mmCIF file of C-alpha atoms and ligand atoms in Angstrom:
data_model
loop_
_atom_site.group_PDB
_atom_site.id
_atom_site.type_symbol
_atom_site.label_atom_id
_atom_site.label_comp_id
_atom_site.label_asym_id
_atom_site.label_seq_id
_atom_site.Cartn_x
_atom_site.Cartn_y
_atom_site.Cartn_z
ATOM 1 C CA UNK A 1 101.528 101.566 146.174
ATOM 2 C CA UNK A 2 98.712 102.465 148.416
ATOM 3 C CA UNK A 3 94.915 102.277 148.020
ATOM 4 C CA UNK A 4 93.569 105.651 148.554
ATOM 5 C CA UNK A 5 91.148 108.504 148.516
ATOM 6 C CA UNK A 6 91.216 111.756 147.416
ATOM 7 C CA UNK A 7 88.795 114.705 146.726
ATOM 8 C CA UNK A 8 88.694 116.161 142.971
ATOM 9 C CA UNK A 9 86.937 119.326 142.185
ATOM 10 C CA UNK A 10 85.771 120.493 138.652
ATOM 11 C CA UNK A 11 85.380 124.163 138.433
ATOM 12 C CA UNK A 12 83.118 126.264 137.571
ATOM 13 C CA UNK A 13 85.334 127.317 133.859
ATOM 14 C CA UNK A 14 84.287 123.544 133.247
ATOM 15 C CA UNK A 15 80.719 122.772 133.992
ATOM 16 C CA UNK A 16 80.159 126.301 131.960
ATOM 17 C CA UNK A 17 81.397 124.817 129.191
ATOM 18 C CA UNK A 18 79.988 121.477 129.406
ATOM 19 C CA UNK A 19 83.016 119.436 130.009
ATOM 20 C CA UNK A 20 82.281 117.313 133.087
ATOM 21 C CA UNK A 21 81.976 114.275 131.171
ATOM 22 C CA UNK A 22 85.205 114.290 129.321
ATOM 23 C CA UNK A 23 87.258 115.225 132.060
ATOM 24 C CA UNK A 24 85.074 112.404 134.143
ATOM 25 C CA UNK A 25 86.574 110.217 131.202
ATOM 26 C CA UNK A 26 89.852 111.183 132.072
ATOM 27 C CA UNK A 27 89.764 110.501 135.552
ATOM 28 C CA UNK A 28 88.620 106.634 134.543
ATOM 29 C CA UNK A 29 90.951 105.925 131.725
ATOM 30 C CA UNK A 30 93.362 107.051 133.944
ATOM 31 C CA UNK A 31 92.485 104.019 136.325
ATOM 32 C CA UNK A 32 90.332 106.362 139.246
ATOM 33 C CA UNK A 33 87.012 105.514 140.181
ATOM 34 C CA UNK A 34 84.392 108.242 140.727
ATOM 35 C CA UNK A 35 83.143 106.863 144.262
ATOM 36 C CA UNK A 36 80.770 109.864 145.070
ATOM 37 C CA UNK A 37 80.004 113.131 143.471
ATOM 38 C CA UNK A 38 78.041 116.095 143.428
ATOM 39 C CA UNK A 39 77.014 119.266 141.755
ATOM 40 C CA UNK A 40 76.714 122.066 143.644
ATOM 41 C CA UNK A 41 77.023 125.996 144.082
ATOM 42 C CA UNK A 42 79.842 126.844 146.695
ATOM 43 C CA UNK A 43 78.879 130.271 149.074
ATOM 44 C CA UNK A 44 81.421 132.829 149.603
ATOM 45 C CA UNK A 45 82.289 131.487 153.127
ATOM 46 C CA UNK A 46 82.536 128.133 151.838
ATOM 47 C CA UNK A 47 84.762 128.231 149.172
ATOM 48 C CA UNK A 48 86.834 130.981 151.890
ATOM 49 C CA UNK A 49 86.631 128.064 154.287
ATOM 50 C CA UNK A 50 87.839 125.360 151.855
ATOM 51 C CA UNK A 51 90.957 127.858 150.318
ATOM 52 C CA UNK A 52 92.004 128.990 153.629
ATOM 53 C CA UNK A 53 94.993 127.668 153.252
ATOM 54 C CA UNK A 54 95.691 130.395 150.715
ATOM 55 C CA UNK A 55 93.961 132.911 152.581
ATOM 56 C CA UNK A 56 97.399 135.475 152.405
ATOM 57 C CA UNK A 57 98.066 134.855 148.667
ATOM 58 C CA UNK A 58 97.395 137.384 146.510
ATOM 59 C CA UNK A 59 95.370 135.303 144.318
ATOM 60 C CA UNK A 60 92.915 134.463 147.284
ATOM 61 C CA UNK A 61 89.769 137.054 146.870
ATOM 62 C CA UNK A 62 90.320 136.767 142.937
ATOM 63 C CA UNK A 63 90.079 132.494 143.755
ATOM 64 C CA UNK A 64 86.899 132.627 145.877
ATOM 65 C CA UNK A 65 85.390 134.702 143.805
ATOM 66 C CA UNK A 66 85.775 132.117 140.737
ATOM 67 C CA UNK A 67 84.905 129.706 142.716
ATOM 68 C CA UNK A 68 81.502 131.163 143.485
ATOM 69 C CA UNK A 69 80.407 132.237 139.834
ATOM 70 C CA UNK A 70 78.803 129.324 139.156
ATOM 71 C CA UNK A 71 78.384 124.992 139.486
ATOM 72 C CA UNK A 72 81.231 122.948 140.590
ATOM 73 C CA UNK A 73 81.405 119.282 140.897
ATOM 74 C CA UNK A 74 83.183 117.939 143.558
ATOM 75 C CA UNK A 75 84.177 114.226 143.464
ATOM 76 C CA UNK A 76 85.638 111.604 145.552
ATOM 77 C CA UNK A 77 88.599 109.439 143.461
ATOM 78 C CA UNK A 78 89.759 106.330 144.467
ATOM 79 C CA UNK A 79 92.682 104.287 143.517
ATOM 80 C CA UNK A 80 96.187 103.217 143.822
ATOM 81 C CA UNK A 81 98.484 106.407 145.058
ATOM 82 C CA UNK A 82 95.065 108.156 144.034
ATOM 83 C CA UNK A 83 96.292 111.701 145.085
ATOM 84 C CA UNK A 84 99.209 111.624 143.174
ATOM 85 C CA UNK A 85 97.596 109.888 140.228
ATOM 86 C CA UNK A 86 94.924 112.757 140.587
ATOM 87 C CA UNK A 87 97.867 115.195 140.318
ATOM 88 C CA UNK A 88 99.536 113.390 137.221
ATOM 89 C CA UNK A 89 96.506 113.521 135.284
ATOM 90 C CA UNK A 90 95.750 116.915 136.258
ATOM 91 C CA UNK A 91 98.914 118.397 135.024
ATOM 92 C CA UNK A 92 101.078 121.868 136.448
ATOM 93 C CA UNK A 93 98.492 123.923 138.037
ATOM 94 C CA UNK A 94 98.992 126.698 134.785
ATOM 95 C CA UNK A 95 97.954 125.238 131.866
ATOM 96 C CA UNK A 96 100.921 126.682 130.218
ATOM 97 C CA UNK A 97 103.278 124.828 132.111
ATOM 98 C CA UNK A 98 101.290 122.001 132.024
ATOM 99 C CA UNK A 99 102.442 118.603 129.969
ATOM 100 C CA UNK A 100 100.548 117.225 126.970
ATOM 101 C CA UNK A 101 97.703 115.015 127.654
ATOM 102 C CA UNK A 102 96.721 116.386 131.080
ATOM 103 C CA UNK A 103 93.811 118.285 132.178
ATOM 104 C CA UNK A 104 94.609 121.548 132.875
ATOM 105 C CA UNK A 105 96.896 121.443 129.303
ATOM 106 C CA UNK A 106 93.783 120.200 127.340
ATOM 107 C CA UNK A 107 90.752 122.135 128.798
ATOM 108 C CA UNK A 108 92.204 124.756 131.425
ATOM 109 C CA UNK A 109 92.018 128.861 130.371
ATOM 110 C CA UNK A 110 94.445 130.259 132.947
ATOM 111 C CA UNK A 111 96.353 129.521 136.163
ATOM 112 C CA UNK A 112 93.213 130.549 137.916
ATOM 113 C CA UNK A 113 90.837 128.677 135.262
ATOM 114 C CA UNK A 114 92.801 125.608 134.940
ATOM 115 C CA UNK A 115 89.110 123.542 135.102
ATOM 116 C CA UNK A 116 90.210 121.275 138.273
ATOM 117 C CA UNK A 117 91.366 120.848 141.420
ATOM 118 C CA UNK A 118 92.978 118.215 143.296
ATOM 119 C CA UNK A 119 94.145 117.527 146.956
ATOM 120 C CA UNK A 120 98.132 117.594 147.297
ATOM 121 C CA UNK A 121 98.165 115.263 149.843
ATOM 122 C CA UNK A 122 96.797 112.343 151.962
ATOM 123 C CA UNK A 123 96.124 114.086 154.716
ATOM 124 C CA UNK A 124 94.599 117.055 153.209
ATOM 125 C CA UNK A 125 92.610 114.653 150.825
ATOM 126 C CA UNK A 126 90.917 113.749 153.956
ATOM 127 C CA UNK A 127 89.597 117.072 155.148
ATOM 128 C CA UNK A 128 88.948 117.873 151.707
ATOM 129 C CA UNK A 129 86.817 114.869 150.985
ATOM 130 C CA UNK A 130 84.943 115.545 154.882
ATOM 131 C CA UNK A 131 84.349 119.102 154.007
ATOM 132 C CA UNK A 132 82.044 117.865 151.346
ATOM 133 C CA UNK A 133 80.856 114.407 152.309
ATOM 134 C CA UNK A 134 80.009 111.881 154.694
ATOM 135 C CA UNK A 135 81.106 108.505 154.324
ATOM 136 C CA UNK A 136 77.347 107.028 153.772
ATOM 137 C CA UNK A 137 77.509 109.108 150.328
ATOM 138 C CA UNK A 138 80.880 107.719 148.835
ATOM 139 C CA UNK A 139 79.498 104.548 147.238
ATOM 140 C CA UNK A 140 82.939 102.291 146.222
HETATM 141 P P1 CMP B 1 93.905 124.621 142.975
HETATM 142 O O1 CMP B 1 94.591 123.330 142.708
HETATM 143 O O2 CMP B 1 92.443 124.575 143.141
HETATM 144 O O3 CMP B 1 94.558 125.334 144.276
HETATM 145 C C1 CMP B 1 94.594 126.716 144.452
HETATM 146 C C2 CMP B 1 94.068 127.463 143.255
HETATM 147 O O4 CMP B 1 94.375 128.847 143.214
HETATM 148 C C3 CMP B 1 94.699 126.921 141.990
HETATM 149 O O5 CMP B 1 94.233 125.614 141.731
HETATM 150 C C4 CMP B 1 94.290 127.986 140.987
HETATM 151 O O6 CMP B 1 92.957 127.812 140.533
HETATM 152 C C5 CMP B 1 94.312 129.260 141.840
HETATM 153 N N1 CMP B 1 95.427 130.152 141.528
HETATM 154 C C6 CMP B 1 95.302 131.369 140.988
HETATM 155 N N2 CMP B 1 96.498 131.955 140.855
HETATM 156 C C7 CMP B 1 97.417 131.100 141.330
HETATM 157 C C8 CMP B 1 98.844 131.151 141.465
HETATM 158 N N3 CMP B 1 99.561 132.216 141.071
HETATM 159 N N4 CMP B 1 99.462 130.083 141.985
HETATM 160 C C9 CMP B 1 98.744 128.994 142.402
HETATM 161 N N5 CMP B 1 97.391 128.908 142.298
HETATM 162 C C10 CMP B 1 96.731 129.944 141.767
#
């Protein structure tokens, strides 16, 4: 078990339909602590910056342009093995695929819509959470 970080994102298929509080409640029940968060509207070469990992997937332009069509809110989680916690509670990234009880099964509309995102590692939880904040803004 190790104490850790990691960056959660709540997409814009979410905040449009007004579900940042219950899937805030599932991140707690589910024993993470929202340590700093934010509500924001991601630019075009931000959310290209941020997915440029995927920038030769064919899902890419379709991605960043989701990601720009309206509020996200982008969290810092912390727990024990908080990444892969994040990852369990989040379910499959398609909805379809996803297991009962998660996320993405519960609220998400499509593999691209699937309400949340979640870093898929400790390292890249890092960047992740330094692309968005400082450390004087994540409040444990
Ligand atoms: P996320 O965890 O934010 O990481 C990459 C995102 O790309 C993913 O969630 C989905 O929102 C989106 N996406 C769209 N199509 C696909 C696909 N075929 N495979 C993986 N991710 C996809």
């Amino acid at each position: 078990m190790a104490f850790e970080r990691t960056l959660s994102i709540l997409k814009p298929d979410a905040t449009n339909r007004n579900l940042t509080g219950a899937i805030n409640d599932r991140f707690e029940k589910g024993g993470l602590k929202i340590v700093a968060q934010k509500r924001l509207r991601l630019k075009r070469q931000e959310a290209e910056r941020f997915y440029e990992i995927h920038a030769e997937r064919p899902f890419y332009r379709d991605l960043v342009a989701f990601m720009t069509s309206g509020p996200v809110v982008v969290e810092v989680l912390e727990g024990e093995d908080a990444v892969s916690r994040l990852r369990e509670i989040m379910g499959a990234t398609d909805p379809e695929k996803a297991a009962n009880g998660t996320i993405r099964k519960d609220f998400g509309l499509s593999i691209e819509k699937n309400s949340v995102h979640g870093s898929d590692s400790r390292e890249n939880a890092q960047r992740e959470i330094a692309f968005f904040f400082s450390e004087i803004e994540i409040c444990p």
